[in-house]
Amino acid sequence: MNNLLILLSILASFSVIIFLVSKRKNFAISVLAGIIILSIFDYKNLPENLYKTATDWTVIALIIIIFLINLLSTILQEGGAMGELVKFLSQKLSYRGLVIAIPSLLGMLPVPGGALMSAPLINKGGGQKNELTFVNLWYRHIWFIILPIATPLVLISDLSEVSIYKLILMQFPIFLLSFFIAIPVVKKFSGKRENEVGGNYFALIPIAVTVSTAIILSFFISTYLSFLIALPIGVILATIISKKREISFLRKGTPVSLLIAIFEIMLLKNIIFSMNAPEIIYSYLSNFNPIAMIAIISFSVGAITANNLAAIAILYPLLSPFIFTSKLVSLLYISSFIGYLVSPVHPCLVLTYEYFKPKLTDLYKLLLPPSILLIIVSAIIYSL
């Protein structure tokens, strides 16, 4: 197959994936459509790529890890532990503290459109609608920059073969900047404390134990194994502290479509690499500045798809020839994340917007400047 045909097949495949995802079609079906298009041009290698993907223990481990992360989140939310934590914090924190803490804590639950869960909880102390929308959206999502159980971060760590803890360490300064950059907006809110009763902090225990256990174990065994050991412990602890224990939690916490999509993403990567597509793309684009190209393309794909997982699945195989250091993996991740965060079709943005109903231009006046600043600072830091 000549190089031009390979490029056209890649362009067609990813255009279809981006189009379907942007139209909110099922993620697994969207990726499958892209795989089918590529397989038409590379059908001879499909059986080998299927076998390679299905027998790769890291792929199997990744699927299990993502299943356990979703199960842990479901138990904490559906079992009532997270609600009790919100009540507890309402007694301890001022309203300013709550508008940061509640979206942040619920942001640890990888639920699509989950910002809608925190919106009613922070809509208590006044404040402009555009400011409430911004704060709710911002603090729900910035933790994905450093949260070890964030699915997109787990995925890019796997694709790039860079330790998730190394990525977190490199991205921590960007997280700190993102955290404090929104504080001036938070200071506009009331400093009063809510008169809640009851509640407890038990929901923090499974998350803290899971993350700390995984970090400690990773010094002695692989990151995958450390999470495969730590996450079941977290699930058990979450079940113990839950007010409700129902078998339906297992069904709700098993995102079959997402797990299938993870397998498809890894298959797609293997197909792309078997076609030598990254090397061909590099030969055409090698004269471009890699920092600018990674930042701009990653932001654009993140914004178009409004799905960080899909964006990373698309971006890394294509941009891998330009990623010479682990710093550029972080640049890809941050830029894609920011694009996803500000996308007008991002479910959390849409749902929060529908709840508070601010003026859209006023919202983007708050949202775009810090977002652009984060990408610029990331590009500078990761180019050093």
PDB file of C-alpha atoms in Angstrom, residues 80 82 122 131 161 207 217 311 336 349 365:
ATOM      1  CA  GLY A  80     -24.932   7.244  49.704  1.00  0.00           C
ATOM      2  CA  MET A  82     -20.675  10.663  48.782  1.00  0.00           C
ATOM      3  CA  ILE A 122     -23.448  24.777  45.235  1.00  0.00           C
ATOM      4  CA  GLU A 131     -19.553  32.444  37.912  1.00  0.00           C
ATOM      5  CA  GLU A 161       4.314   3.555  28.262  1.00  0.00           C
ATOM      6  CA  ILE A 207     -10.327   6.632  47.556  1.00  0.00           C
ATOM      7  CA  LEU A 217       2.963  -1.066  45.654  1.00  0.00           C
ATOM      8  CA  ALA A 311      -9.349  12.388  21.810  1.00  0.00           C
ATOM      9  CA  SER A 336      -6.549  17.666  24.750  1.00  0.00           C
ATOM     10  CA  LEU A 349     -20.776  22.184  30.130  1.00  0.00           C
ATOM     11  CA  LYS A 365     -15.202  35.262  29.136  1.00  0.00           C
TER      12      LYS A 365
END
